[in-house]
mmCIF file of C-alpha atoms in Angstrom:
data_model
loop_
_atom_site.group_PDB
_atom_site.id
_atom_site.type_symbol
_atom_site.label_atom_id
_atom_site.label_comp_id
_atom_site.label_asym_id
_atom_site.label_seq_id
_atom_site.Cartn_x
_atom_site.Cartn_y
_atom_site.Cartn_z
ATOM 1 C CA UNK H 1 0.000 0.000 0.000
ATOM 2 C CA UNK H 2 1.297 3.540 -0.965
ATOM 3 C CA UNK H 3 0.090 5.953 1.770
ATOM 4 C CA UNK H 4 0.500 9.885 1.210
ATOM 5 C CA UNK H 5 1.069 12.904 4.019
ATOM 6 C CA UNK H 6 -0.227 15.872 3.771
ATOM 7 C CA UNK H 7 1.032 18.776 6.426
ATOM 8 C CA UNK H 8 -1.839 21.340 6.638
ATOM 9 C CA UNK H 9 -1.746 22.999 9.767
ATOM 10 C CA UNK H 10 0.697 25.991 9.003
ATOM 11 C CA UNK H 11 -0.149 29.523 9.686
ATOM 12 C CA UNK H 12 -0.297 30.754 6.345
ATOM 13 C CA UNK H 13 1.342 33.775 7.597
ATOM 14 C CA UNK H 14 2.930 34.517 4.957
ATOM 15 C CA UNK H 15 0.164 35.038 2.320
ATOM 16 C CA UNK H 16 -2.050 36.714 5.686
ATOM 17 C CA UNK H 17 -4.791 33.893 4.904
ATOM 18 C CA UNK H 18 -5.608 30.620 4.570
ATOM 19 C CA UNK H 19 -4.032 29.365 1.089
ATOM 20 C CA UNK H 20 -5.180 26.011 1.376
ATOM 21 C CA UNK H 21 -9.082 27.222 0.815
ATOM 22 C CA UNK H 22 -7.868 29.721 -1.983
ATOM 23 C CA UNK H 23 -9.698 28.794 -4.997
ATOM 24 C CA UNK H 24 -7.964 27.578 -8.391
ATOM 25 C CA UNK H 25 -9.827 26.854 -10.872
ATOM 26 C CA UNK H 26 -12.935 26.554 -8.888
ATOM 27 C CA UNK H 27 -11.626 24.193 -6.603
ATOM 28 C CA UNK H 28 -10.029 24.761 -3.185
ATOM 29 C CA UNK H 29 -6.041 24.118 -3.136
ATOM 30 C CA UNK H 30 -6.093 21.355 -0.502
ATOM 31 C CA UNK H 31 -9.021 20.009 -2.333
ATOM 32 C CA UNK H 32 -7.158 20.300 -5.760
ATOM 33 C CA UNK H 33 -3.841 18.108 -3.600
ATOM 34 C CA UNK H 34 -5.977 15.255 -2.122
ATOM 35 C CA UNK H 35 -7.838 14.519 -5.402
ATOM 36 C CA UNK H 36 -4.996 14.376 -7.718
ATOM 37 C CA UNK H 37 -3.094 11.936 -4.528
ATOM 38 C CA UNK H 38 -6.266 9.824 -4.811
ATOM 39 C CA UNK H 39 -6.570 9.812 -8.885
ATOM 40 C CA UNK H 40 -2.971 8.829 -8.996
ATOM 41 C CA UNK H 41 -3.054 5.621 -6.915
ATOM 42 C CA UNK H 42 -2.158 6.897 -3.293
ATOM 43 C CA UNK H 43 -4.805 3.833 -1.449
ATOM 44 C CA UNK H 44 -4.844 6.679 1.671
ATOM 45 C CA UNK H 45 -4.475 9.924 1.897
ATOM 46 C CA UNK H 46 -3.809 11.662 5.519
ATOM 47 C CA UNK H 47 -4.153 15.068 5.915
ATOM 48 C CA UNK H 48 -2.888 16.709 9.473
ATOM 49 C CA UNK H 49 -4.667 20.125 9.868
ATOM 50 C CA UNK H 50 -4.882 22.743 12.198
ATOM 51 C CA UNK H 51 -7.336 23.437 14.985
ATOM 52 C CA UNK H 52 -10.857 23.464 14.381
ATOM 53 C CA UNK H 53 -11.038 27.418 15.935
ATOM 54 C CA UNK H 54 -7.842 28.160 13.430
ATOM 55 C CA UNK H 55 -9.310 30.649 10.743
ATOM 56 C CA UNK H 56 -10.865 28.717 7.471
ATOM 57 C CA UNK H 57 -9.601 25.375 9.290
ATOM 58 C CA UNK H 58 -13.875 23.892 9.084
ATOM 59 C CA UNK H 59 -14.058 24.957 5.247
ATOM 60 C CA UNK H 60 -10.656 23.187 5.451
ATOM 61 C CA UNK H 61 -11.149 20.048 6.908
ATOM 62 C CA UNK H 62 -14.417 19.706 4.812
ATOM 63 C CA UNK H 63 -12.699 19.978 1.358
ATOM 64 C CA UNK H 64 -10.238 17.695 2.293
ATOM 65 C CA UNK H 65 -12.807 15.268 3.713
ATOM 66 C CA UNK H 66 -14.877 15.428 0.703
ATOM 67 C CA UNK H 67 -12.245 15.191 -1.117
ATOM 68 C CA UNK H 68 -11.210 11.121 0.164
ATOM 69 C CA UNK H 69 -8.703 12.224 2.951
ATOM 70 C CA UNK H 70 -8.354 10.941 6.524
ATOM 71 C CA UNK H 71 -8.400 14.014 8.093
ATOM 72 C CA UNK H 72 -5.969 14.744 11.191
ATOM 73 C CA UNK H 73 -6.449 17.401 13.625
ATOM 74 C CA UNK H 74 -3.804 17.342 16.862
ATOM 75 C CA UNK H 75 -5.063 18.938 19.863
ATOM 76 C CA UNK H 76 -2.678 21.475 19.429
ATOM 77 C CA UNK H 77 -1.453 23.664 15.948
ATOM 78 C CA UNK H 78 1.930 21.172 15.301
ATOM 79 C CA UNK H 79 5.560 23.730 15.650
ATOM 80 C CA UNK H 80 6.664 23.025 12.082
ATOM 81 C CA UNK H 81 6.147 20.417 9.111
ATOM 82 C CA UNK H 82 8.175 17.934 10.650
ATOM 83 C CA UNK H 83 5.603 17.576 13.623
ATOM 84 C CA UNK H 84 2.973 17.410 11.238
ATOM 85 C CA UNK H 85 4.538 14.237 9.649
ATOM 86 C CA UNK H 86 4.937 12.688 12.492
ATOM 87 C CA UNK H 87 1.440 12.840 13.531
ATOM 88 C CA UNK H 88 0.488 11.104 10.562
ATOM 89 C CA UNK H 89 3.128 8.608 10.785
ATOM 90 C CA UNK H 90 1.648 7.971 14.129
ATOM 91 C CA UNK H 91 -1.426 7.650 12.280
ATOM 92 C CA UNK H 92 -0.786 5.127 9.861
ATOM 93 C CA UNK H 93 1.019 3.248 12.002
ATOM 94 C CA UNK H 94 -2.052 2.215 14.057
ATOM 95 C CA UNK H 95 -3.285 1.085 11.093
ATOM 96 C CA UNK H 96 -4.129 -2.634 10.096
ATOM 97 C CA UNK H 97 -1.332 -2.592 7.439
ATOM 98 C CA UNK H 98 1.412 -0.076 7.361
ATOM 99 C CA UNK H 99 2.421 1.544 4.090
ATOM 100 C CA UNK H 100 5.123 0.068 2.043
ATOM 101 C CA UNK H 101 5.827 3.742 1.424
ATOM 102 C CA UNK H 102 4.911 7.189 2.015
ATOM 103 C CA UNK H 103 4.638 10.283 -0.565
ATOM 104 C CA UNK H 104 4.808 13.671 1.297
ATOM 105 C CA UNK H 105 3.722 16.363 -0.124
ATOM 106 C CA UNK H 106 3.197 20.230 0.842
ATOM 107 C CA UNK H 107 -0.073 20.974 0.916
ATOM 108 C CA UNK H 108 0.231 23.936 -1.026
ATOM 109 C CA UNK H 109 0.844 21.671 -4.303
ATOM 110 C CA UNK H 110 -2.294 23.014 -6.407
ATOM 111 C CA UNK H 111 -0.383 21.969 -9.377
ATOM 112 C CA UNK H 112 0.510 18.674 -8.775
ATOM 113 C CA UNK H 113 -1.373 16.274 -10.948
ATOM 114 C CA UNK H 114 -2.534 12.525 -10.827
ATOM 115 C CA UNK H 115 -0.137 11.735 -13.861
ATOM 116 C CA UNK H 116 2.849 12.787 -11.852
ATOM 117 C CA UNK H 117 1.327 10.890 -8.962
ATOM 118 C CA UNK H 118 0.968 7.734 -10.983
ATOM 119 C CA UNK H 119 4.084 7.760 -11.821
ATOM 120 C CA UNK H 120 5.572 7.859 -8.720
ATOM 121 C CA UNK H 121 3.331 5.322 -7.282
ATOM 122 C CA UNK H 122 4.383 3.013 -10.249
ATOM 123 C CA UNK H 123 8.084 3.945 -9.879
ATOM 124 C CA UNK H 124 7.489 2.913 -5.730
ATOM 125 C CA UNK H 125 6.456 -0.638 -6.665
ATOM 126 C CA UNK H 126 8.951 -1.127 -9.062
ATOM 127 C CA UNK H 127 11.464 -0.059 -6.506
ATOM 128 C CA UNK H 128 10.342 -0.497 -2.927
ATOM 129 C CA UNK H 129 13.837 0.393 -1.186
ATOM 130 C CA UNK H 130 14.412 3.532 -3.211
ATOM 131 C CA UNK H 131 13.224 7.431 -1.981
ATOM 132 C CA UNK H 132 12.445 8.691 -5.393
ATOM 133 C CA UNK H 133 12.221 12.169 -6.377
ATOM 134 C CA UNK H 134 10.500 13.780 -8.633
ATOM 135 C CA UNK H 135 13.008 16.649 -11.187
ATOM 136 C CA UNK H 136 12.469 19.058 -13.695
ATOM 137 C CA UNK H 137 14.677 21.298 -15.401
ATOM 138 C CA UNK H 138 17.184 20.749 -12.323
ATOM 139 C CA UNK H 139 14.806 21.408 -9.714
ATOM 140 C CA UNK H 140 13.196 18.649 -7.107
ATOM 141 C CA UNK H 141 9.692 18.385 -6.520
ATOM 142 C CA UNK H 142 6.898 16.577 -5.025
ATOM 143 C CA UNK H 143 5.472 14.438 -4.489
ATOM 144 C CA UNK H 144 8.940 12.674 -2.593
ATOM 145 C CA UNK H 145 8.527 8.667 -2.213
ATOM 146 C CA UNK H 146 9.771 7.527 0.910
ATOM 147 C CA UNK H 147 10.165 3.666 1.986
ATOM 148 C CA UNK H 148 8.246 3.192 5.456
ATOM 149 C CA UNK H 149 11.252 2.344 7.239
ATOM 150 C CA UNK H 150 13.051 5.756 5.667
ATOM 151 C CA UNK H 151 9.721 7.578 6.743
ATOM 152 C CA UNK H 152 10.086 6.553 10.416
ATOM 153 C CA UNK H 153 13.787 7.153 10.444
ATOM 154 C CA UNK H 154 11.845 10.954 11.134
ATOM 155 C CA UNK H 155 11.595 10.546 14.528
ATOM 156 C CA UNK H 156 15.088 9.726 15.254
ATOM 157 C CA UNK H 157 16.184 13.395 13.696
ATOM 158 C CA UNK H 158 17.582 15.784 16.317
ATOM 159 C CA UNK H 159 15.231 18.911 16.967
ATOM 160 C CA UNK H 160 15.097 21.413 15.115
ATOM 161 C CA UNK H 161 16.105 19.165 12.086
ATOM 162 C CA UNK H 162 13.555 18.785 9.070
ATOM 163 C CA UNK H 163 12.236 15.895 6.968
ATOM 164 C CA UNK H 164 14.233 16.999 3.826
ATOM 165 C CA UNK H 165 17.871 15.408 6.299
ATOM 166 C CA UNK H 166 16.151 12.006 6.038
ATOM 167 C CA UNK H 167 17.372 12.361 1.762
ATOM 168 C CA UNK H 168 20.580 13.027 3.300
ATOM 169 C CA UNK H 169 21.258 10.364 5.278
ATOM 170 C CA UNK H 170 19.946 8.136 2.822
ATOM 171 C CA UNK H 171 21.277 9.097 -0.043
ATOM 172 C CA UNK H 172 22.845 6.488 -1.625
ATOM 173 C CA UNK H 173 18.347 5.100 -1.962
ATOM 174 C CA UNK H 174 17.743 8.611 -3.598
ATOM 175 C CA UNK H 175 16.735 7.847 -7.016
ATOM 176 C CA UNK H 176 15.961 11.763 -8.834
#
């Protein structure tokens, strides 16, 4: 099973509103994320979001509902992106089956597409043991394919250190 994480609960400080519920092309951007996940073969989808008092976070975790996600909302807004993957780590952990591998993507991907998903999904059954990641014209993307066993490897990170180290110390399973 190919899982996918979806951080949500930032501030959105920087735009001074919630992106995520910003409309393109009549469809909300967190919306836009989870479908094309879902269209491109990730089985679940888990979306951590913020509070339910945060602004826009009900119109929020309604679109991503409706949209096929498993919705995740810690008691508490997480620090930074890497707490937010570890809640849904945590998540899919308690879960019947764990995933033979996780794609994490930023939730403010309204471009990303189910093509590009498919392929990565495909890619991650062809080669379980490699983090694969997506590159155009030079530049990485997402969505990033990480083996479960890389995934977890998150929690062991010293504080203050993101997900992005976990390529790093792996890299020799990085596949671009």
């Amino acid at each position: 099973m190919i899982a996918a994480v979806v951080p949500a609960a930032g501030h959105s400080q920087r735009m001074g509103r919630p992106k995520l519920i910003l409309t393109v092309d009549g469809r909300t951007v967190i919306s836009r994320v989870v479908t094309a996940l879902r269209a491109g073969g990730a089985s679940r989808v888990v979306v951590v979001a913020p509070p339910a008092d945060a602004a826009g976070a009900s119109i929020l975790h309604d679109e991503a509902r409706a949209a096929g996600a498993e919705l995740i909302v810690p008691a508490t807004r997480p620090n930074d992106m890497r707490a937010s993957v570890e809640h849904a780590l945590d998540h899919l952990e308690r879960g019947e089956t764990a995933p033979a591998t996780v794609l994490l993507v930023p939730a403010d991907s309204p471009g990303l597409n189910p093509e590009l998903v498919a392929l990565i999904v495909e890619r991650a059954k062809a080669e379980p043991g490699a983090i694969l990641v997506p590159v155009v014209a030079g530049n990485r993307g997402h969505p990033v394919a990480l083996p479960w066993p890389v995934a977890l490897g998150v929690r062991a990170l010293h504080a203050g250190v993101g997900v992005n180290a976990l390529m790093a110390l792996n890299a020799a399973k990085v596949v671009e």
